[in-house]
PDB file of C-alpha atoms in Angstrom:
ATOM      1  CA  MET A   1       0.283   0.888 -17.348  1.00  0.00           C
ATOM      2  CA  ASN A   2       3.334  -0.810 -18.759  1.00  0.00           C
ATOM      3  CA  GLY A   3       6.332   0.869 -20.327  1.00  0.00           C
ATOM      4  CA  ASP A   4       5.270   0.040 -23.868  1.00  0.00           C
ATOM      5  CA  ALA A   5       1.907   1.716 -23.460  1.00  0.00           C
ATOM      6  CA  LEU A   6       3.570   4.825 -22.071  1.00  0.00           C
ATOM      7  CA  ARG A   7       5.989   4.924 -24.922  1.00  0.00           C
ATOM      8  CA  GLY A   8       3.175   4.567 -27.435  1.00  0.00           C
ATOM      9  CA  HIS A   9       1.375   7.528 -25.945  1.00  0.00           C
ATOM     10  CA  LEU A  10       4.572   9.503 -25.667  1.00  0.00           C
ATOM     11  CA  GLU A  11       5.194   9.271 -29.408  1.00  0.00           C
ATOM     12  CA  LEU A  12       1.666  10.383 -30.207  1.00  0.00           C
ATOM     13  CA  LEU A  13       1.935  13.258 -27.716  1.00  0.00           C
ATOM     14  CA  LEU A  14       5.197  14.336 -29.330  1.00  0.00           C
ATOM     15  CA  LEU A  15       3.651  14.325 -32.807  1.00  0.00           C
ATOM     16  CA  ALA A  16       0.776  16.432 -31.472  1.00  0.00           C
ATOM     17  CA  ALA A  17       3.202  18.850 -29.804  1.00  0.00           C
ATOM     18  CA  LEU A  18       5.244  19.244 -32.993  1.00  0.00           C
ATOM     19  CA  ALA A  19       2.067  19.967 -34.961  1.00  0.00           C
ATOM     20  CA  GLN A  20       2.121  23.364 -33.157  1.00  0.00           C
ATOM     21  CA  GLY A  21       5.513  24.129 -34.698  1.00  0.00           C
ATOM     22  CA  GLU A  22       9.154  23.039 -34.498  1.00  0.00           C
ATOM     23  CA  GLN A  23      10.644  22.567 -31.024  1.00  0.00           C
ATOM     24  CA  HIS A  24      13.782  21.383 -29.283  1.00  0.00           C
ATOM     25  CA  GLY A  25      13.831  18.497 -26.826  1.00  0.00           C
ATOM     26  CA  TYR A  26      13.887  20.528 -23.629  1.00  0.00           C
ATOM     27  CA  ALA A  27      10.890  22.643 -24.670  1.00  0.00           C
ATOM     28  CA  LEU A  28       8.961  19.472 -25.566  1.00  0.00           C
ATOM     29  CA  ILE A  29       9.699  18.070 -22.117  1.00  0.00           C
ATOM     30  CA  GLU A  30       8.462  21.245 -20.436  1.00  0.00           C
ATOM     31  CA  TRP A  31       5.273  21.001 -22.503  1.00  0.00           C
ATOM     32  CA  LEU A  32       4.822  17.344 -21.532  1.00  0.00           C
ATOM     33  CA  ARG A  33       5.260  18.142 -17.833  1.00  0.00           C
ATOM     34  CA  VAL A  34       2.152  20.286 -18.093  1.00  0.00           C
ATOM     35  CA  GLN A  35       0.197  18.010 -20.444  1.00  0.00           C
ATOM     36  CA  SER A  36       0.784  14.578 -19.015  1.00  0.00           C
ATOM     37  CA  GLU A  37       2.927  13.545 -16.082  1.00  0.00           C
ATOM     38  CA  GLY A  38       2.314   9.874 -16.814  1.00  0.00           C
ATOM     39  CA  ALA A  39       4.045   9.995 -20.166  1.00  0.00           C
ATOM     40  CA  LEU A  40       7.308  10.911 -18.452  1.00  0.00           C
ATOM     41  CA  GLU A  41       7.157   8.246 -15.763  1.00  0.00           C
ATOM     42  CA  LEU A  42      10.273   6.565 -17.159  1.00  0.00           C
ATOM     43  CA  GLY A  43      12.270   9.772 -16.793  1.00  0.00           C
ATOM     44  CA  GLU A  44      12.373  12.847 -18.953  1.00  0.00           C
ATOM     45  CA  GLY A  45      15.209  11.304 -20.937  1.00  0.00           C
ATOM     46  CA  SER A  46      12.635   9.015 -22.618  1.00  0.00           C
ATOM     47  CA  VAL A  47      11.643  11.889 -24.859  1.00  0.00           C
ATOM     48  CA  TYR A  48      14.933  11.660 -26.761  1.00  0.00           C
ATOM     49  CA  PRO A  49      14.788   7.961 -27.711  1.00  0.00           C
ATOM     50  CA  ALA A  50      11.121   8.523 -28.671  1.00  0.00           C
ATOM     51  CA  LEU A  51      12.108  11.426 -30.934  1.00  0.00           C
ATOM     52  CA  HIS A  52      14.840   9.300 -32.492  1.00  0.00           C
ATOM     53  CA  ARG A  53      12.359   6.489 -33.164  1.00  0.00           C
ATOM     54  CA  LEU A  54       9.958   8.950 -34.792  1.00  0.00           C
ATOM     55  CA  GLU A  55      12.818  10.242 -36.903  1.00  0.00           C
ATOM     56  CA  ALA A  56      13.876   6.734 -37.924  1.00  0.00           C
ATOM     57  CA  ALA A  57      10.267   6.168 -39.026  1.00  0.00           C
ATOM     58  CA  GLY A  58      10.395   9.367 -41.117  1.00  0.00           C
ATOM     59  CA  LEU A  59       7.672  11.094 -39.075  1.00  0.00           C
ATOM     60  CA  VAL A  60       9.903  13.922 -37.806  1.00  0.00           C
ATOM     61  CA  GLY A  61      13.070  15.591 -39.057  1.00  0.00           C
ATOM     62  CA  SER A  62      15.719  17.397 -37.015  1.00  0.00           C
ATOM     63  CA  SER A  63      18.728  19.687 -37.279  1.00  0.00           C
ATOM     64  CA  TRP A  64      21.133  21.544 -34.995  1.00  0.00           C
ATOM     65  CA  GLN A  65      20.369  25.218 -34.500  1.00  0.00           C
ATOM     66  CA  ARG A  66      22.265  27.853 -32.565  1.00  0.00           C
ATOM     67  CA  ILE A  67      19.884  30.099 -30.647  1.00  0.00           C
ATOM     68  CA  ALA A  68      21.272  32.790 -28.313  1.00  0.00           C
ATOM     69  CA  GLY A  69      24.642  31.034 -28.165  1.00  0.00           C
ATOM     70  CA  ARG A  70      23.045  27.702 -27.267  1.00  0.00           C
ATOM     71  CA  ARG A  71      23.212  24.706 -29.578  1.00  0.00           C
ATOM     72  CA  ARG A  72      19.918  22.825 -29.756  1.00  0.00           C
ATOM     73  CA  ARG A  73      18.611  19.923 -31.801  1.00  0.00           C
ATOM     74  CA  VAL A  74      15.313  21.158 -33.227  1.00  0.00           C
ATOM     75  CA  TYR A  75      12.570  18.758 -34.349  1.00  0.00           C
ATOM     76  CA  ARG A  76       9.767  19.313 -36.829  1.00  0.00           C
ATOM     77  CA  LEU A  77       6.943  17.235 -38.251  1.00  0.00           C
ATOM     78  CA  THR A  78       7.497  15.828 -41.770  1.00  0.00           C
ATOM     79  CA  LYS A  79       4.714  15.489 -44.352  1.00  0.00           C
ATOM     80  CA  LEU A  80       4.495  11.823 -43.404  1.00  0.00           C
ATOM     81  CA  GLY A  81       4.295  12.772 -39.736  1.00  0.00           C
ATOM     82  CA  GLN A  82       1.419  15.172 -40.403  1.00  0.00           C
ATOM     83  CA  LYS A  83      -0.399  12.453 -42.312  1.00  0.00           C
ATOM     84  CA  ARG A  84       0.159   9.950 -39.525  1.00  0.00           C
ATOM     85  CA  LEU A  85      -1.032  12.362 -36.855  1.00  0.00           C
ATOM     86  CA  GLY A  86      -4.213  12.940 -38.875  1.00  0.00           C
ATOM     87  CA  GLU A  87      -4.791   9.186 -39.130  1.00  0.00           C
ATOM     88  CA  GLU A  88      -4.168   8.677 -35.429  1.00  0.00           C
ATOM     89  CA  ARG A  89      -6.586  11.468 -34.571  1.00  0.00           C
ATOM     90  CA  GLN A  90      -9.278   9.935 -36.779  1.00  0.00           C
ATOM     91  CA  GLY A  91      -8.618   6.483 -35.361  1.00  0.00           C
ATOM     92  CA  TRP A  92      -8.876   7.791 -31.827  1.00  0.00           C
ATOM     93  CA  ALA A  93     -12.054   9.769 -32.592  1.00  0.00           C
ATOM     94  CA  SER A  94     -13.775   6.761 -34.137  1.00  0.00           C
ATOM     95  CA  LEU A  95     -12.746   4.582 -31.189  1.00  0.00           C
ATOM     96  CA  VAL A  96     -14.194   7.133 -28.769  1.00  0.00           C
ATOM     97  CA  ARG A  97     -17.392   7.328 -30.858  1.00  0.00           C
ATOM     98  CA  THR A  98     -17.714   3.556 -30.728  1.00  0.00           C
ATOM     99  CA  VAL A  99     -17.209   3.439 -26.984  1.00  0.00           C
ATOM    100  CA  ASP A 100     -19.746   6.252 -26.552  1.00  0.00           C
ATOM    101  CA  LEU A 101     -22.261   4.238 -28.587  1.00  0.00           C
ATOM    102  CA  VAL A 102     -21.619   1.150 -26.488  1.00  0.00           C
ATOM    103  CA  LEU A 103     -21.913   2.998 -23.190  1.00  0.00           C
ATOM    104  CA  GLY A 104     -24.902   5.015 -24.378  1.00  0.00           C
ATOM    105  CA  SER A 105     -26.814   1.892 -25.379  1.00  0.00           C
ATOM    106  CA  ALA A 106     -25.712  -0.447 -22.582  1.00  0.00           C
TER     107      ALA A 106
ATOM    108  CA  MET B   1      34.620  16.312 -12.980  1.00  0.00           C
ATOM    109  CA  SER B   2      31.124  17.770 -12.654  1.00  0.00           C
ATOM    110  CA  GLU B   3      28.034  15.652 -12.106  1.00  0.00           C
ATOM    111  CA  SER B   4      26.962  16.432 -15.663  1.00  0.00           C
ATOM    112  CA  ASP B   5      30.272  15.159 -17.033  1.00  0.00           C
ATOM    113  CA  ARG B   6      29.964  11.983 -14.997  1.00  0.00           C
ATOM    114  CA  TYR B   7      26.430  11.430 -16.284  1.00  0.00           C
ATOM    115  CA  LEU B   8      27.420  12.032 -19.915  1.00  0.00           C
ATOM    116  CA  ASP B   9      30.428   9.755 -19.528  1.00  0.00           C
ATOM    117  CA  GLU B  10      28.279   6.931 -18.183  1.00  0.00           C
ATOM    118  CA  LEU B  11      25.761   7.493 -20.963  1.00  0.00           C
ATOM    119  CA  ARG B  12      28.470   7.439 -23.642  1.00  0.00           C
ATOM    120  CA  ARG B  13      29.870   4.140 -22.384  1.00  0.00           C
ATOM    121  CA  ALA B  14      26.421   2.507 -22.334  1.00  0.00           C
ATOM    122  CA  LEU B  15      25.532   3.586 -25.876  1.00  0.00           C
ATOM    123  CA  PRO B  16      26.502   1.683 -29.038  1.00  0.00           C
ATOM    124  CA  ARG B  17      29.416   3.380 -30.823  1.00  0.00           C
ATOM    125  CA  GLY B  18      27.394   4.611 -33.791  1.00  0.00           C
ATOM    126  CA  ARG B  19      24.891   6.500 -31.639  1.00  0.00           C
ATOM    127  CA  ARG B  20      27.240   8.131 -29.103  1.00  0.00           C
ATOM    128  CA  ARG B  21      28.089  11.438 -30.755  1.00  0.00           C
ATOM    129  CA  ARG B  22      24.639  12.781 -31.433  1.00  0.00           C
ATOM    130  CA  VAL B  23      22.948  11.406 -28.322  1.00  0.00           C
ATOM    131  CA  VAL B  24      25.634  12.743 -25.974  1.00  0.00           C
ATOM    132  CA  ALA B  25      25.589  16.142 -27.710  1.00  0.00           C
ATOM    133  CA  GLU B  26      21.822  16.282 -27.413  1.00  0.00           C
ATOM    134  CA  ILE B  27      21.753  15.301 -23.734  1.00  0.00           C
ATOM    135  CA  ARG B  28      24.572  17.780 -23.014  1.00  0.00           C
ATOM    136  CA  SER B  29      22.429  20.505 -24.577  1.00  0.00           C
ATOM    137  CA  HIS B  30      19.475  19.294 -22.461  1.00  0.00           C
ATOM    138  CA  LEU B  31      21.550  19.514 -19.270  1.00  0.00           C
ATOM    139  CA  SER B  32      22.703  23.080 -19.890  1.00  0.00           C
ATOM    140  CA  GLU B  33      19.148  24.050 -20.814  1.00  0.00           C
ATOM    141  CA  GLY B  34      17.733  22.449 -17.666  1.00  0.00           C
ATOM    142  CA  ILE B  35      20.371  23.875 -15.345  1.00  0.00           C
ATOM    143  CA  ALA B  36      19.794  27.359 -16.748  1.00  0.00           C
ATOM    144  CA  ALA B  37      16.015  27.000 -16.344  1.00  0.00           C
ATOM    145  CA  GLU B  38      16.219  25.695 -12.766  1.00  0.00           C
ATOM    146  CA  THR B  39      18.747  28.360 -11.793  1.00  0.00           C
ATOM    147  CA  ALA B  40      16.344  30.971 -13.174  1.00  0.00           C
ATOM    148  CA  ASN B  41      13.668  29.321 -10.999  1.00  0.00           C
ATOM    149  CA  GLY B  42      15.787  30.171  -7.957  1.00  0.00           C
ATOM    150  CA  LEU B  43      17.773  26.980  -7.302  1.00  0.00           C
ATOM    151  CA  ASP B  44      21.496  27.272  -6.644  1.00  0.00           C
ATOM    152  CA  PRO B  45      23.620  25.901  -9.527  1.00  0.00           C
ATOM    153  CA  ASP B  46      24.534  22.592  -7.801  1.00  0.00           C
ATOM    154  CA  GLU B  47      20.913  21.904  -6.905  1.00  0.00           C
ATOM    155  CA  ALA B  48      19.778  22.848 -10.430  1.00  0.00           C
ATOM    156  CA  GLU B  49      22.281  20.373 -11.889  1.00  0.00           C
ATOM    157  CA  ARG B  50      21.216  17.612  -9.500  1.00  0.00           C
ATOM    158  CA  VAL B  51      17.491  18.094 -10.235  1.00  0.00           C
ATOM    159  CA  THR B  52      18.029  18.188 -14.007  1.00  0.00           C
ATOM    160  CA  ILE B  53      20.072  14.978 -13.986  1.00  0.00           C
ATOM    161  CA  GLU B  54      17.653  13.208 -11.672  1.00  0.00           C
ATOM    162  CA  ARG B  55      14.703  13.998 -13.932  1.00  0.00           C
ATOM    163  CA  LEU B  56      16.435  12.491 -16.949  1.00  0.00           C
ATOM    164  CA  GLY B  57      16.519   9.106 -15.228  1.00  0.00           C
ATOM    165  CA  PRO B  58      19.562   6.819 -14.773  1.00  0.00           C
ATOM    166  CA  ALA B  59      22.091   7.049 -17.636  1.00  0.00           C
ATOM    167  CA  GLU B  60      22.075   3.310 -18.252  1.00  0.00           C
ATOM    168  CA  GLN B  61      18.293   3.173 -18.446  1.00  0.00           C
ATOM    169  CA  LEU B  62      18.316   6.072 -20.889  1.00  0.00           C
ATOM    170  CA  ALA B  63      20.982   4.435 -23.072  1.00  0.00           C
ATOM    171  CA  ALA B  64      18.981   1.201 -23.130  1.00  0.00           C
ATOM    172  CA  GLN B  65      15.990   3.050 -24.581  1.00  0.00           C
ATOM    173  CA  PHE B  66      18.107   4.155 -27.530  1.00  0.00           C
ATOM    174  CA  THR B  67      19.148   0.622 -28.309  1.00  0.00           C
ATOM    175  CA  SER B  68      15.676  -0.921 -28.010  1.00  0.00           C
ATOM    176  CA  THR B  69      14.731  -2.572 -31.309  1.00  0.00           C
ATOM    177  CA  ARG B  70      11.180  -1.283 -31.097  1.00  0.00           C
ATOM    178  CA  ARG B  71      10.015   0.657 -34.144  1.00  0.00           C
ATOM    179  CA  VAL B  72       7.096   2.976 -34.645  1.00  0.00           C
ATOM    180  CA  GLY B  73       4.537   0.663 -36.235  1.00  0.00           C
ATOM    181  CA  THR B  74       1.578   1.668 -38.392  1.00  0.00           C
ATOM    182  CA  ARG B  75      -1.004   0.711 -35.806  1.00  0.00           C
ATOM    183  CA  THR B  76       1.029   1.214 -32.664  1.00  0.00           C
ATOM    184  CA  PHE B  77      -0.737   4.275 -31.314  1.00  0.00           C
ATOM    185  CA  ALA B  78      -4.304   3.145 -31.891  1.00  0.00           C
ATOM    186  CA  ALA B  79      -3.566  -0.285 -30.433  1.00  0.00           C
ATOM    187  CA  LEU B  80      -1.894   1.067 -27.324  1.00  0.00           C
ATOM    188  CA  ALA B  81      -4.522   3.722 -26.780  1.00  0.00           C
ATOM    189  CA  ALA B  82      -7.229   1.095 -27.211  1.00  0.00           C
ATOM    190  CA  GLY B  83      -5.503  -1.092 -24.650  1.00  0.00           C
ATOM    191  CA  ALA B  84      -5.544   1.654 -22.064  1.00  0.00           C
ATOM    192  CA  LEU B  85      -9.152   2.501 -22.819  1.00  0.00           C
ATOM    193  CA  ALA B  86     -10.269  -1.129 -22.723  1.00  0.00           C
ATOM    194  CA  ILE B  87      -9.576  -1.311 -19.005  1.00  0.00           C
ATOM    195  CA  VAL B  88     -11.839   1.660 -18.409  1.00  0.00           C
ATOM    196  CA  VAL B  89     -14.530   0.348 -20.762  1.00  0.00           C
ATOM    197  CA  VAL B  90     -14.715  -3.061 -19.108  1.00  0.00           C
ATOM    198  CA  GLY B  91     -14.898  -1.463 -15.680  1.00  0.00           C
ATOM    199  CA  VAL B  92     -17.605   0.997 -16.699  1.00  0.00           C
ATOM    200  CA  LEU B  93     -19.616  -1.667 -18.526  1.00  0.00           C
ATOM    201  CA  GLY B  94     -19.569  -3.756 -15.374  1.00  0.00           C
ATOM    202  CA  VAL B  95     -21.104  -0.873 -13.454  1.00  0.00           C
ATOM    203  CA  VAL B  96     -23.630  -0.026 -16.169  1.00  0.00           C
ATOM    204  CA  HIS B  97     -24.793  -3.622 -16.490  1.00  0.00           C
ATOM    205  CA  THR B  98     -25.300  -4.107 -12.769  1.00  0.00           C
ATOM    206  CA  GLN B  99     -27.833  -1.286 -12.743  1.00  0.00           C
ATOM    207  CA  ARG B 100     -30.211  -3.026 -15.084  1.00  0.00           C
ATOM    208  CA  ALA B 101     -31.761  -6.480 -15.139  1.00  0.00           C
ATOM    209  CA  PRO B 102     -30.143  -8.273 -18.037  1.00  0.00           C
ATOM    210  CA  SER B 103     -32.152 -10.658 -20.228  1.00  0.00           C
ATOM    211  CA  ARG B 104     -31.639 -14.412 -19.763  1.00  0.00           C
ATOM    212  CA  PRO B 105     -29.486 -14.938 -22.854  1.00  0.00           C
ATOM    213  CA  GLN B 106     -27.436 -11.946 -21.753  1.00  0.00           C
ATOM    214  CA  VAL B 107     -26.963 -13.470 -18.325  1.00  0.00           C
ATOM    215  CA  ALA B 108     -25.877 -16.752 -19.833  1.00  0.00           C
ATOM    216  CA  ARG B 109     -23.332 -15.011 -21.993  1.00  0.00           C
ATOM    217  CA  LEU B 110     -22.128 -12.553 -19.405  1.00  0.00           C
ATOM    218  CA  THR B 111     -21.488 -15.096 -16.690  1.00  0.00           C
ATOM    219  CA  THR B 112     -19.370 -17.329 -18.909  1.00  0.00           C
ATOM    220  CA  ALA B 113     -17.648 -14.801 -21.117  1.00  0.00           C
ATOM    221  CA  PRO B 114     -14.375 -13.087 -20.310  1.00  0.00           C
ATOM    222  CA  PRO B 115     -14.798  -9.299 -19.906  1.00  0.00           C
ATOM    223  CA  ALA B 116     -13.662  -8.758 -23.466  1.00  0.00           C
ATOM    224  CA  ARG B 117     -16.650 -10.746 -24.682  1.00  0.00           C
ATOM    225  CA  VAL B 118     -18.925  -8.845 -22.335  1.00  0.00           C
ATOM    226  CA  TYR B 119     -17.815  -5.756 -24.177  1.00  0.00           C
ATOM    227  CA  ALA B 120     -18.119  -7.251 -27.628  1.00  0.00           C
ATOM    228  CA  VAL B 121     -21.408  -9.163 -27.201  1.00  0.00           C
ATOM    229  CA  GLY B 122     -24.115  -7.708 -29.365  1.00  0.00           C
ATOM    230  CA  ARG B 123     -22.038  -4.627 -30.094  1.00  0.00           C
ATOM    231  CA  ILE B 124     -19.891  -5.790 -32.967  1.00  0.00           C
ATOM    232  CA  LYS B 125     -22.574  -4.569 -35.375  1.00  0.00           C
ATOM    233  CA  LEU B 126     -21.473  -1.084 -34.478  1.00  0.00           C
ATOM    234  CA  ALA B 127     -18.328  -1.748 -36.432  1.00  0.00           C
ATOM    235  CA  GLN B 128     -19.450  -0.465 -39.769  1.00  0.00           C
ATOM    236  CA  ASN B 129     -16.077  -0.591 -41.412  1.00  0.00           C
ATOM    237  CA  ALA B 130     -12.895  -2.569 -41.203  1.00  0.00           C
ATOM    238  CA  THR B 131     -10.969   0.035 -39.204  1.00  0.00           C
ATOM    239  CA  LEU B 132     -13.597   0.201 -36.509  1.00  0.00           C
ATOM    240  CA  ARG B 133     -13.881  -3.573 -36.403  1.00  0.00           C
ATOM    241  CA  GLY B 134     -10.133  -3.830 -36.037  1.00  0.00           C
ATOM    242  CA  GLN B 135     -10.229  -1.431 -33.133  1.00  0.00           C
ATOM    243  CA  ILE B 136     -12.989  -3.323 -31.361  1.00  0.00           C
ATOM    244  CA  GLN B 137     -10.955  -6.478 -31.705  1.00  0.00           C
ATOM    245  CA  ILE B 138      -7.946  -4.684 -30.312  1.00  0.00           C
ATOM    246  CA  VAL B 139     -10.009  -3.376 -27.389  1.00  0.00           C
ATOM    247  CA  ALA B 140     -11.374  -6.861 -26.781  1.00  0.00           C
ATOM    248  CA  MET B 141      -7.951  -8.449 -26.956  1.00  0.00           C
ATOM    249  CA  HIS B 142      -6.363  -5.992 -24.569  1.00  0.00           C
ATOM    250  CA  ALA B 143      -9.268  -6.214 -22.159  1.00  0.00           C
ATOM    251  CA  TYR B 144      -8.905  -9.982 -22.144  1.00  0.00           C
ATOM    252  CA  VAL B 145      -5.170  -9.865 -21.555  1.00  0.00           C
ATOM    253  CA  HIS B 146      -5.529  -7.303 -18.785  1.00  0.00           C
ATOM    254  CA  ALA B 147      -8.341  -9.240 -17.124  1.00  0.00           C
ATOM    255  CA  LYS B 148      -6.108 -12.315 -17.083  1.00  0.00           C
ATOM    256  CA  THR B 149      -3.261 -10.458 -15.495  1.00  0.00           C
ATOM    257  CA  THR B 150      -4.939  -7.809 -13.352  1.00  0.00           C
ATOM    258  CA  PRO B 151      -6.286  -9.035 -10.018  1.00  0.00           C
ATOM    259  CA  ARG B 152      -8.372  -5.905  -9.570  1.00  0.00           C
ATOM    260  CA  LEU B 153     -10.206  -6.487 -12.849  1.00  0.00           C
ATOM    261  CA  ASN B 154     -10.691 -10.145 -12.033  1.00  0.00           C
ATOM    262  CA  ALA B 155     -12.197  -9.216  -8.701  1.00  0.00           C
ATOM    263  CA  GLN B 156     -14.446  -6.676 -10.424  1.00  0.00           C
ATOM    264  CA  ARG B 157     -15.551  -9.278 -12.908  1.00  0.00           C
ATOM    265  CA  ALA B 158     -16.247 -11.849 -10.186  1.00  0.00           C
ATOM    266  CA  ALA B 159     -18.310  -9.350  -8.218  1.00  0.00           C
ATOM    267  CA  PHE B 160     -20.196  -8.384 -11.344  1.00  0.00           C
ATOM    268  CA  GLN B 161     -20.918 -12.006 -12.242  1.00  0.00           C
ATOM    269  CA  ALA B 162     -22.051 -12.824  -8.709  1.00  0.00           C
ATOM    270  CA  TYR B 163     -24.417  -9.878  -8.838  1.00  0.00           C
ATOM    271  CA  VAL B 164     -25.812 -10.948 -12.205  1.00  0.00           C
ATOM    272  CA  ARG B 165     -26.308 -14.533 -10.964  1.00  0.00           C
ATOM    273  CA  ALA B 166     -28.084 -13.379  -7.809  1.00  0.00           C
ATOM    274  CA  HIS B 167     -30.212 -11.011  -9.815  1.00  0.00           C
ATOM    275  CA  SER B 168     -31.218 -13.564 -12.416  1.00  0.00           C
ATOM    276  CA  SER B 169     -32.139 -16.291  -9.869  1.00  0.00           C
ATOM    277  CA  ALA B 170     -34.288 -13.787  -7.956  1.00  0.00           C
ATOM    278  CA  ARG B 171     -36.293 -13.200 -11.114  1.00  0.00           C
ATOM    279  CA  HIS B 172     -36.992 -16.853 -11.895  1.00  0.00           C
TER     280      HIS B 172
END
């Protein structure tokens, strides 16, 4: 798979992860390590530019928080991000349904 | 100068001025987080630092991803997901089709069409609304592009077509 495809999936994975609640970058990376090794093929650093792109698109918001003496940038889903995640889930589900129909009838 | 400092310095220099402050602060926070986690996992501090930096990827490559002009588009995810899936679909369809004798018009179409058409032939009716139709087109487009550029898929397609030809001539 090419880099663009990975990045596309990475953004969707990040939206899905943030739907569980706000998180900082390092925790998201740990989650991704378990969920999908492929998404981090370009290096774990990729998560940060992806988060910044999502923020530029208004899908996530972020702020610095100090937790146990450690300063972390914490990300959360915006209303727009929740809406987009819902749309992407529907789009994916209908694509899968279509493919199932095709394979079932082929 | 620690390895972390060297990494952050290289990153800072590769970033555009306006992005440096926040990105470097965020990656610094990542490094201390990672080093603490790996040390807790039993690595010695130097090893923990090395592993954490290595996993981030080269500083220049990371900086370049921040400056990429790519934006999150409205249909990005569906299109990219469809592209990945298309490869699987074309492959699976090839297998499914070889297990059944196709009709003559099917043979004619299948042996001349690119894999994307193989997928789309007779199935477009399934697209009952514009969104679904758009996705089928995206699947078809990606499958076509990948078939053009992926030797493995081309070989699969050739084998499939040879099988269909042999099968259809045996029947007539």
